[in-house]
């Protein structure tokens, strides 16, 4: 009997780019994964990771049944037993040590998971702990705080209107590798080429001449973690040269005139001294930006995860506001998603509570993950005794991972919702594995809200849920039911209905209540390629969530940070010994944080986990290409092969994150054979942005020591 070949359309959920896929399959055998040319958002674009969705699905190492750690090693157990044991273990710890003795960590893939996003609140409510963490605080936390302050909601985040801009300045982002972040865009290479083709300009500011910088019109090296000084000088230049441009947005920003005084001490020369970018180049950069018809300044990871990440992201928003780029075509604009996540979530809150040991501020109920290990290791009232992690690998993803590794080992109990036995989940007592991405329905609740063009697309699960498999949302609900059997009537009904019918009805309700007419789940199901809802539209003041419908600049809060800044930069030495370097990260298009390294086709070829070092710097230290180098920071040490290249700024070294798969007791055979080292064994849990608590994984001081190999006898 021949099985019919079927074509399935869906959206890739691996990164933020929302590429449409066309998958040919015969039953559960995948024949090919290609770009869907009829997808109105991505128009056929994909990257190499899309094809690895097949590897993920077929991976023999991927867990399909719950696992329990026993004296005789890992044992497969039934779902019922796993849920019962997981819930009982958590309840026991909470009874003994209090609700907050359970820590929760939510990792990045939860945001790419429809069912997960729609139901996570059920499990969080049932767990009743206030000790929560997530990957947000090694990532985009500053974006949320700026949006919360200025626009009144943590998710009211504007994105670059890359399709229409004439001038784009990119700071600390490498969309050619990452495919864009807090800027959901497919085929960014083409978008950048298009800007240049229509006579525009793209400027990249990065300590590394990245793939994006190569394609751009202009690139400036910047000393790591000095962006804040550059931005202050840029804003100063606007005031001192009368370049402030009136706009609808500026009319809504009461008191902006006072910013001029605040930034006055930060001259172009001061910026040159600390950033390494010539004063005249900064002036030219600002003036060209202001002269362009449509311009946008965009800053991402490289700027967010450094010691002044929050102030930097604030200044980026101010720069756009003061130059008339906010909420205007070709500038920073607010998307209009069909399922309006802003209308369906709380505005957020900041610094309501402080972490027990270091007193770091929470945001929206989550503490900075940089303090997770100390909350486990420091004895006393409120100490974390058990952990619950979902879709996260903080041992490889968060600063001082080695210390966290030790901390997790010391726990009394741990439950992980994850389909790999990896560096983090190996510490679990129970692992609850959900189905793989292509086996579930998908709609990008989060990323349509950050997309450079308004579209909507629902993807149905490609295969029926295998017997004996569970979705993330089913796992949450099963645990919630056990942990919190008594609930107010309406909540119990909601949980029960969701358990029986699945969470899609919640999406349907969001679509029907949303800003675009005639949309529903049913309507989307009839359009497997997705629907085009048009370019970004101006939305001020309507989109503001502050009651008074104005932009709140909150200057006092932000400019109070200048004291900390002066303290650091006024006394900073800009010279360094040859052995010293500042460490930054990097991404590669064939990798995805820590969890796609078990795909042979993604890891094949020469190792990408190398130490990038400039030839002059390498020569000073007698380091040659491929040589092993010992890299030491305040918290740890790794040995890694050097990759000598002038794409990196002298005095700076770069190691990608997400590697270091050589810990004992994991089960990812391909990743294990391509282990690399973890850069987060070098990043420092005490290097944070003091204003937000966000981790500062860029600009970490390290020392380098070449390892001289003994000649073979
Ligand atoms: N292929 C791939 N795609 C991904 C991911 C992945 O791991 N792999 N991860 C996804 C996730 S979770 C995210 S958040 C996004 C991130 O997306 P991006 O923000 O584009 O992240 P990166 O590619 O790390 O780019 C950060 C850039 O900042 C530069 N940088 C480092 N330090 C500094 C500094 O001090 N100042 C300045 N100006 N620049 C600096 C680095 O050299 C790097 O080029 O990517 C997503 N997409
Ligand atoms: N030094 C340095 N550190 C960094 C960064 C950096 O640039 N430099 N980037 C940071 C950023 S931006 C981020 S977002 C974080 C990421 O930090 P994390 O989210 O902690 O780590 P990931 O590597 O994304 O691990 C995701 C885990 O989720 C599992 N998983 C994948 N899909 C699913 C799913 O659908 N359901 C469930 N239950 N599990 C799933 C995977 O098996 C894996 O174990 O890392 C951060 N760490
Ligand atoms: S860029 Fe690659 S990983 Fe990201 S959505 Fe598109 S195909 Fe998937
Ligand atoms: Mo991220």
PDB file of N, CA, C and O in Angstrom, residues 99-105 129 131-133 372 384-389:
ATOM      1  N   UNK A  99       5.656  28.094  50.876  1.00  0.00           N
ATOM      2  CA  UNK A  99       5.368  28.114  49.424  1.00  0.00           C
ATOM      3  C   UNK A  99       6.563  28.611  48.615  1.00  0.00           C
ATOM      4  O   UNK A  99       6.847  28.123  47.525  1.00  0.00           O
ATOM      5  N   UNK A 100       7.246  29.635  49.144  1.00  0.00           N
ATOM      6  CA  UNK A 100       8.310  30.267  48.362  1.00  0.00           C
ATOM      7  C   UNK A 100       9.610  29.458  48.341  1.00  0.00           C
ATOM      8  O   UNK A 100      10.577  29.875  47.695  1.00  0.00           O
ATOM      9  N   UNK A 101       9.629  28.328  49.020  1.00  0.00           N
ATOM     10  CA  UNK A 101      10.806  27.458  48.949  1.00  0.00           C
ATOM     11  C   UNK A 101      10.873  26.743  47.604  1.00  0.00           C
ATOM     12  O   UNK A 101      11.856  26.079  47.280  1.00  0.00           O
ATOM     13  N   UNK A 102       9.806  26.894  46.803  1.00  0.00           N
ATOM     14  CA  UNK A 102       9.849  26.363  45.441  1.00  0.00           C
ATOM     15  C   UNK A 102      10.239  27.499  44.497  1.00  0.00           C
ATOM     16  O   UNK A 102       9.576  28.540  44.454  1.00  0.00           O
ATOM     17  N   UNK A 103      11.288  27.302  43.736  1.00  0.00           N
ATOM     18  CA  UNK A 103      11.669  28.277  42.709  1.00  0.00           C
ATOM     19  C   UNK A 103      11.149  27.820  41.356  1.00  0.00           C
ATOM     20  O   UNK A 103      11.084  26.621  41.081  1.00  0.00           O
ATOM     21  N   UNK A 104      10.780  28.786  40.512  1.00  0.00           N
ATOM     22  CA  UNK A 104      10.310  28.466  39.161  1.00  0.00           C
ATOM     23  C   UNK A 104      11.216  29.172  38.160  1.00  0.00           C
ATOM     24  O   UNK A 104      11.591  30.330  38.369  1.00  0.00           O
ATOM     25  N   UNK A 105      11.599  28.464  37.095  1.00  0.00           N
ATOM     26  CA  UNK A 105      12.349  29.102  35.999  1.00  0.00           C
ATOM     27  C   UNK A 105      11.659  28.783  34.681  1.00  0.00           C
ATOM     28  O   UNK A 105      11.441  27.612  34.357  1.00  0.00           O
ATOM     29  N   UNK A 129       4.031  30.058  44.374  1.00  0.00           N
ATOM     30  CA  UNK A 129       5.295  30.604  44.886  1.00  0.00           C
ATOM     31  C   UNK A 129       5.553  31.999  44.330  1.00  0.00           C
ATOM     32  O   UNK A 129       5.170  32.302  43.200  1.00  0.00           O
ATOM     33  N   UNK A 131       8.683  32.975  44.203  1.00  0.00           N
ATOM     34  CA  UNK A 131      10.099  32.903  43.845  1.00  0.00           C
ATOM     35  C   UNK A 131      10.217  32.468  42.386  1.00  0.00           C
ATOM     36  O   UNK A 131      10.422  31.288  42.092  1.00  0.00           O
ATOM     37  N   UNK A 132      10.037  33.440  41.502  1.00  0.00           N
ATOM     38  CA  UNK A 132      10.027  33.086  40.078  1.00  0.00           C
ATOM     39  C   UNK A 132      11.151  33.792  39.316  1.00  0.00           C
ATOM     40  O   UNK A 132      11.542  34.898  39.647  1.00  0.00           O
ATOM     41  N   UNK A 133      11.632  33.093  38.276  1.00  0.00           N
ATOM     42  CA  UNK A 133      12.718  33.596  37.427  1.00  0.00           C
ATOM     43  C   UNK A 133      12.386  33.208  35.982  1.00  0.00           C
ATOM     44  O   UNK A 133      11.594  32.294  35.753  1.00  0.00           O
ATOM     45  N   UNK A 372      19.616  33.564  41.018  1.00  0.00           N
ATOM     46  CA  UNK A 372      18.984  32.265  41.306  1.00  0.00           C
ATOM     47  C   UNK A 372      19.868  31.353  42.157  1.00  0.00           C
ATOM     48  O   UNK A 372      19.425  30.797  43.168  1.00  0.00           O
ATOM     49  N   UNK A 384      15.495  28.609  48.633  1.00  0.00           N
ATOM     50  CA  UNK A 384      14.875  27.706  47.657  1.00  0.00           C
ATOM     51  C   UNK A 384      15.346  26.275  47.916  1.00  0.00           C
ATOM     52  O   UNK A 384      16.534  26.006  47.970  1.00  0.00           O
ATOM     53  N   UNK A 385      14.380  25.371  48.062  1.00  0.00           N
ATOM     54  CA  UNK A 385      14.696  23.964  48.334  1.00  0.00           C
ATOM     55  C   UNK A 385      14.310  23.044  47.175  1.00  0.00           C
ATOM     56  O   UNK A 385      14.693  21.880  47.123  1.00  0.00           O
ATOM     57  N   UNK A 386      13.448  23.569  46.290  1.00  0.00           N
ATOM     58  CA  UNK A 386      13.012  22.760  45.143  1.00  0.00           C
ATOM     59  C   UNK A 386      12.840  23.686  43.946  1.00  0.00           C
ATOM     60  O   UNK A 386      12.596  24.876  44.107  1.00  0.00           O
ATOM     61  N   UNK A 387      12.994  23.110  42.751  1.00  0.00           N
ATOM     62  CA  UNK A 387      12.837  23.913  41.526  1.00  0.00           C
ATOM     63  C   UNK A 387      11.860  23.247  40.578  1.00  0.00           C
ATOM     64  O   UNK A 387      11.779  22.025  40.487  1.00  0.00           O
ATOM     65  N   UNK A 388      11.160  24.108  39.838  1.00  0.00           N
ATOM     66  CA  UNK A 388      10.294  23.668  38.752  1.00  0.00           C
ATOM     67  C   UNK A 388      10.730  24.462  37.519  1.00  0.00           C
ATOM     68  O   UNK A 388      10.661  25.685  37.519  1.00  0.00           O
ATOM     69  N   UNK A 389      11.252  23.769  36.503  1.00  0.00           N
ATOM     70  CA  UNK A 389      11.675  24.501  35.306  1.00  0.00           C
ATOM     71  C   UNK A 389      10.840  24.063  34.109  1.00  0.00           C
ATOM     72  O   UNK A 389      10.434  22.901  34.006  1.00  0.00           O
TER      73      UNK A 389
END
